[in-house]
CSV table of C-alpha atoms and ligand atoms in Angstrom, one decimal:
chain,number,residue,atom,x,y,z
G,257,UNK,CA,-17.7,11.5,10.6
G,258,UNK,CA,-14.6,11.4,9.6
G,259,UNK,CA,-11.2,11.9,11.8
G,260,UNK,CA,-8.6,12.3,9.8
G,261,UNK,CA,-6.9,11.4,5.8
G,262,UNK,CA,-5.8,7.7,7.1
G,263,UNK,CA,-4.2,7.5,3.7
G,264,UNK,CA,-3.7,7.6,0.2
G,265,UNK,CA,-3.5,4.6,-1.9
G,266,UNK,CA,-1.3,5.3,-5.0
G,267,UNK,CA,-1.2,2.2,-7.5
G,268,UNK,CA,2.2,1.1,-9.0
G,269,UNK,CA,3.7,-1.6,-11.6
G,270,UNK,CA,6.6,-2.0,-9.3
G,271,UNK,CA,6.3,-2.0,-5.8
G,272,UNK,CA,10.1,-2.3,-4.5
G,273,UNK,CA,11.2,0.3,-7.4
G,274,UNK,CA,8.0,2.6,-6.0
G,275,UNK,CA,9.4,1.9,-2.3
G,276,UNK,CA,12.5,3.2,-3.1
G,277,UNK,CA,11.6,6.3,-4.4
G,278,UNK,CA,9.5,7.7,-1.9
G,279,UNK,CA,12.5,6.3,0.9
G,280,UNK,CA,15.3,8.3,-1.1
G,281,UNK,CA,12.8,11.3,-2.5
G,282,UNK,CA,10.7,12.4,0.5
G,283,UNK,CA,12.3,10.3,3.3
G,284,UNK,CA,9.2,8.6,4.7
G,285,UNK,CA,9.6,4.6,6.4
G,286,UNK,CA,7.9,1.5,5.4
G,287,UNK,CA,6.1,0.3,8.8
G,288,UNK,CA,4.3,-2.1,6.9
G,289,UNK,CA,3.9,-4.7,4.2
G,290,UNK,CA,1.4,-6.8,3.2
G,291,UNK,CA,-0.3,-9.2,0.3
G,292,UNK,CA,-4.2,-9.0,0.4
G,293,UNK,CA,-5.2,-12.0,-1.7
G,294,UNK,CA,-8.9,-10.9,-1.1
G,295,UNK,CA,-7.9,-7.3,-2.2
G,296,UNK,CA,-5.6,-8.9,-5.0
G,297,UNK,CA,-2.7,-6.2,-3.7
G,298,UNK,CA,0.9,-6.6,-2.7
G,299,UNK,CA,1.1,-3.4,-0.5
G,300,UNK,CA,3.0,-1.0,1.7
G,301,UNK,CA,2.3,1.5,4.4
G,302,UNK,CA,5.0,4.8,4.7
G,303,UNK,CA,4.4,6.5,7.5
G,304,UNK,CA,3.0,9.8,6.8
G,305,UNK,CA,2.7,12.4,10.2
G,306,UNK,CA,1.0,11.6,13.2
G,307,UNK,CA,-2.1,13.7,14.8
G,308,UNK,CA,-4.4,13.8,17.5
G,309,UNK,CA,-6.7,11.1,15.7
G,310,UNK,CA,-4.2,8.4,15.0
G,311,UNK,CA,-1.2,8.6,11.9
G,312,UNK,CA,-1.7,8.7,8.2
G,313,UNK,CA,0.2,7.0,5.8
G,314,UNK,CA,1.0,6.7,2.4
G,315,UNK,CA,-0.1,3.0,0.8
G,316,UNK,CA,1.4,1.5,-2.6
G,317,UNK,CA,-0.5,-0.9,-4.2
G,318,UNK,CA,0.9,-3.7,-6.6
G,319,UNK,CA,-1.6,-5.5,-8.3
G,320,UNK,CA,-0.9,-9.3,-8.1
G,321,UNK,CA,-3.1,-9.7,-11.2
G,322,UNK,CA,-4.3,-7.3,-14.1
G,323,UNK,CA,-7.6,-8.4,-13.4
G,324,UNK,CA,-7.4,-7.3,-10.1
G,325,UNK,CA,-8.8,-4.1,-9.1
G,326,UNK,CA,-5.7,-1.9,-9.0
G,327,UNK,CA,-4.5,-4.0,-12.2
G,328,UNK,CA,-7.9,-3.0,-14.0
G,329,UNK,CA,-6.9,0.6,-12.9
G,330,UNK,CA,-3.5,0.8,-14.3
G,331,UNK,CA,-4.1,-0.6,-17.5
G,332,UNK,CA,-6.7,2.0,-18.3
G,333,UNK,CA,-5.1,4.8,-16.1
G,334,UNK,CA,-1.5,4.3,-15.5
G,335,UNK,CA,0.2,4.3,-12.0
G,336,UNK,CA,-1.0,7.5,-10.1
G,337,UNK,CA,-3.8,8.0,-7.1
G,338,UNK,CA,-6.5,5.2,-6.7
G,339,UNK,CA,-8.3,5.9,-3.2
G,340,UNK,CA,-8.4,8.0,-0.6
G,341,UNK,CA,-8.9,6.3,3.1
G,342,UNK,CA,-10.9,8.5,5.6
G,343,UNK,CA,-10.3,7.2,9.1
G,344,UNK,CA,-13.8,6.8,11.0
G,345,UNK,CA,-14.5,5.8,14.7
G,346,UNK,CA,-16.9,3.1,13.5
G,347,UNK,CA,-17.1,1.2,10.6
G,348,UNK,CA,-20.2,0.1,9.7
G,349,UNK,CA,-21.8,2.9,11.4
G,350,UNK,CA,-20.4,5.0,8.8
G,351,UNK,CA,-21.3,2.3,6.0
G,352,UNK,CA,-24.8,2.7,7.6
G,353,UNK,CA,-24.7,6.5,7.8
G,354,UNK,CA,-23.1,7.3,4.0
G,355,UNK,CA,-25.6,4.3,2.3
G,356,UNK,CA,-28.5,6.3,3.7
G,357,UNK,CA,-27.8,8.9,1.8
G,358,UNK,CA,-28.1,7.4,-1.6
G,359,UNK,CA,-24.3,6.3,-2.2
G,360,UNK,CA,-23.0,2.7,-3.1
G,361,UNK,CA,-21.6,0.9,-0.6
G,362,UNK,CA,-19.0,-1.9,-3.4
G,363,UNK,CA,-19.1,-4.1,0.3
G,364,UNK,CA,-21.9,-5.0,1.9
G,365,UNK,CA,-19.7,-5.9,5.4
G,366,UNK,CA,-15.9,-4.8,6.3
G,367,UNK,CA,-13.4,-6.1,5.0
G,368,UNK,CA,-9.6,-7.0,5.9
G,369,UNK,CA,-7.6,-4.4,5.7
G,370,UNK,CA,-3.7,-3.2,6.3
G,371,UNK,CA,-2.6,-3.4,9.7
G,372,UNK,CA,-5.4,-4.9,10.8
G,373,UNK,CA,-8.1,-2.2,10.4
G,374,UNK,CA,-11.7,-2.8,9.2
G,375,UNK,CA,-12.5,-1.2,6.0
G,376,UNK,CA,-15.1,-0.5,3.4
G,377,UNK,CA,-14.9,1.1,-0.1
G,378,UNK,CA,-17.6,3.7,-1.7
G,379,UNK,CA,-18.3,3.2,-5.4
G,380,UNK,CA,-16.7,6.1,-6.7
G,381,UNK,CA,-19.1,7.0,-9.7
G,382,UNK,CA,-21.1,8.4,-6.5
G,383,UNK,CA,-18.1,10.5,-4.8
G,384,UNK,CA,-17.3,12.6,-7.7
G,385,UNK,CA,-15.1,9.6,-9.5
G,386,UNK,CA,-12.7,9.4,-6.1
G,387,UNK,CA,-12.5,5.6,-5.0
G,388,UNK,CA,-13.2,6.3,-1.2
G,389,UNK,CA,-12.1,3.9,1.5
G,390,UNK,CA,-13.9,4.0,4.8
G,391,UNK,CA,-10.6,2.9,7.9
G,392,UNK,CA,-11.4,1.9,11.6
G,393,UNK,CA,-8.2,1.5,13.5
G,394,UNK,CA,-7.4,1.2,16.5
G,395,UNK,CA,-3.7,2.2,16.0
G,396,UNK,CA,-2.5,5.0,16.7
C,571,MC0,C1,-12.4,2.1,-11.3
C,571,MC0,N1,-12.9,3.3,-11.6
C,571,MC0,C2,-12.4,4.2,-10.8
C,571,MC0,C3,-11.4,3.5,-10.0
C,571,MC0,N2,-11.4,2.2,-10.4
C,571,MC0,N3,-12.6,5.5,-10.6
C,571,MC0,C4,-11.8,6.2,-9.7
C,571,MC0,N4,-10.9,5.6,-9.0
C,571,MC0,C5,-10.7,4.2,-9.1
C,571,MC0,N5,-9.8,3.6,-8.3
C,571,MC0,C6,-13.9,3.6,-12.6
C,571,MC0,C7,-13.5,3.2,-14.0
C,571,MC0,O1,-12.6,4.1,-14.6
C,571,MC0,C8,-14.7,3.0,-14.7
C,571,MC0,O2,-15.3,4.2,-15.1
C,571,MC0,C9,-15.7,2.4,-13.6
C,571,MC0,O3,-15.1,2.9,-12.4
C,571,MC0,C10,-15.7,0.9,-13.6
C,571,MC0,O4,-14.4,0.4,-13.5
C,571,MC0,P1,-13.9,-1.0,-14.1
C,571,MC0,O5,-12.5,-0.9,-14.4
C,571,MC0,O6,-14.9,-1.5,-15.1
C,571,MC0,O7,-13.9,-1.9,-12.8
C,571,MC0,P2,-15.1,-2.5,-12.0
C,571,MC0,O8,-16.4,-1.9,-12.2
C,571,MC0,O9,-15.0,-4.0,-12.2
C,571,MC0,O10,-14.5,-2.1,-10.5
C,571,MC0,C11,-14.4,-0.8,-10.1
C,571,MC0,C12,-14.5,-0.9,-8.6
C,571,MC0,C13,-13.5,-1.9,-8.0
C,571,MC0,C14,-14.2,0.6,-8.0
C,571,MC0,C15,-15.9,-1.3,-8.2
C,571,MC0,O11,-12.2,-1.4,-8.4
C,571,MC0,C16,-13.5,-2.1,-6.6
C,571,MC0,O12,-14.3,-2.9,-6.1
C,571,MC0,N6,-12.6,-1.4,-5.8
C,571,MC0,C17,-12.6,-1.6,-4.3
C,571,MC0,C18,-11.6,-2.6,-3.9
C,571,MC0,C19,-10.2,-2.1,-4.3
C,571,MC0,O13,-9.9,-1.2,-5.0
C,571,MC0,N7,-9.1,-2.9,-3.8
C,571,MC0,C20,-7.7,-2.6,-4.0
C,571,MC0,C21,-7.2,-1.8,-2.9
C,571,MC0,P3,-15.8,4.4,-16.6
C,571,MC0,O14,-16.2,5.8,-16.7
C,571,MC0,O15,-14.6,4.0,-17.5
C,571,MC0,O16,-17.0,3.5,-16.7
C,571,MC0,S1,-7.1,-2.7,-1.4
C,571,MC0,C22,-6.7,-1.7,-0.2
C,571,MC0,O17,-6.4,-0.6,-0.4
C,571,MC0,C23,-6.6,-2.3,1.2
C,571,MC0,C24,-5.5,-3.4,1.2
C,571,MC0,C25,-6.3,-1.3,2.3
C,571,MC0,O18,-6.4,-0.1,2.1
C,571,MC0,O19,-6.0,-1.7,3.4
């Protein structure tokens, strides 16, 4: 079902401050950058590795309200890890697939994502309390 860790979405206060880091700590590049009013997110994509299934990145979130999602989130948490995005061939054939066995679906179609892609989240009070995020690209 799914192809590969598309990539992890780590929430920050500070989004240029959190750029910089990972740029001058681990080296990796910003290939893209985004605001997702729907989402409520000011983000950015470091490329991560490429594979056989497409590349995975690393994605900082910057909440563009606190009662935004990732705001929520780092008022009761802190900055740190807030979802995982599994790459899948098909959307909402994987929305269909996972809801069928018993687990929210927090969208009932796909939303906008980065880059383009289609995605959908998984409530994560029924993944173990890990915020999962379902990604059909077609980049590669
Ligand atoms: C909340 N909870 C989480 C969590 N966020 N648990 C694990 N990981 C997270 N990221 C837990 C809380 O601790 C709380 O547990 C319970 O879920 C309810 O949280 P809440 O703070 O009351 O908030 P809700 O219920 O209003 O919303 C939580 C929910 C929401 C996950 C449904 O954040 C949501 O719809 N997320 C999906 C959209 C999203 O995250 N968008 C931002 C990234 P307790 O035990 O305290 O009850 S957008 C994105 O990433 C796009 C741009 C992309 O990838 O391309």
């Amino acid at each position: 079902m799914f192809l590969r860790i598309d990539h992890v979405g780590i929430a920050c206060h500070n989004l240029e401050e959190k750029i910089e880091f990972y740029e001058s700590t681990f080296g990796l590049v910003v290939v893209s950058r985004e605001v997702n009013q729907e989402q409520g997110v000011k983000e950015a994509m470091l490329h991560v590795a490429d594979g056989d299934s497409g590349a995975s990145y690393v994605q900082l979130l910057e909440p563009l309200h606190p009662d935004s999602a990732v705001g929520k989130y780092l008022s009761k948490r802190g900055e740190g890890v807030h979802h995982i995005g599994y790459g899948v061939p098909d959307v909402a054939k994987a929305m269909a697939d996972i809801g069928a066995k018993g687990v929210r679906l927090i969208d009932e179609r796909p939303r906008h994502g980065s880059m383009g892609a289609s995605i959908a989240f998984l409530h994560p009070k029924d993944v173990g309390g890990v915020l999962t995020e379902l990604v059909e690209t077609s980049r590669h």
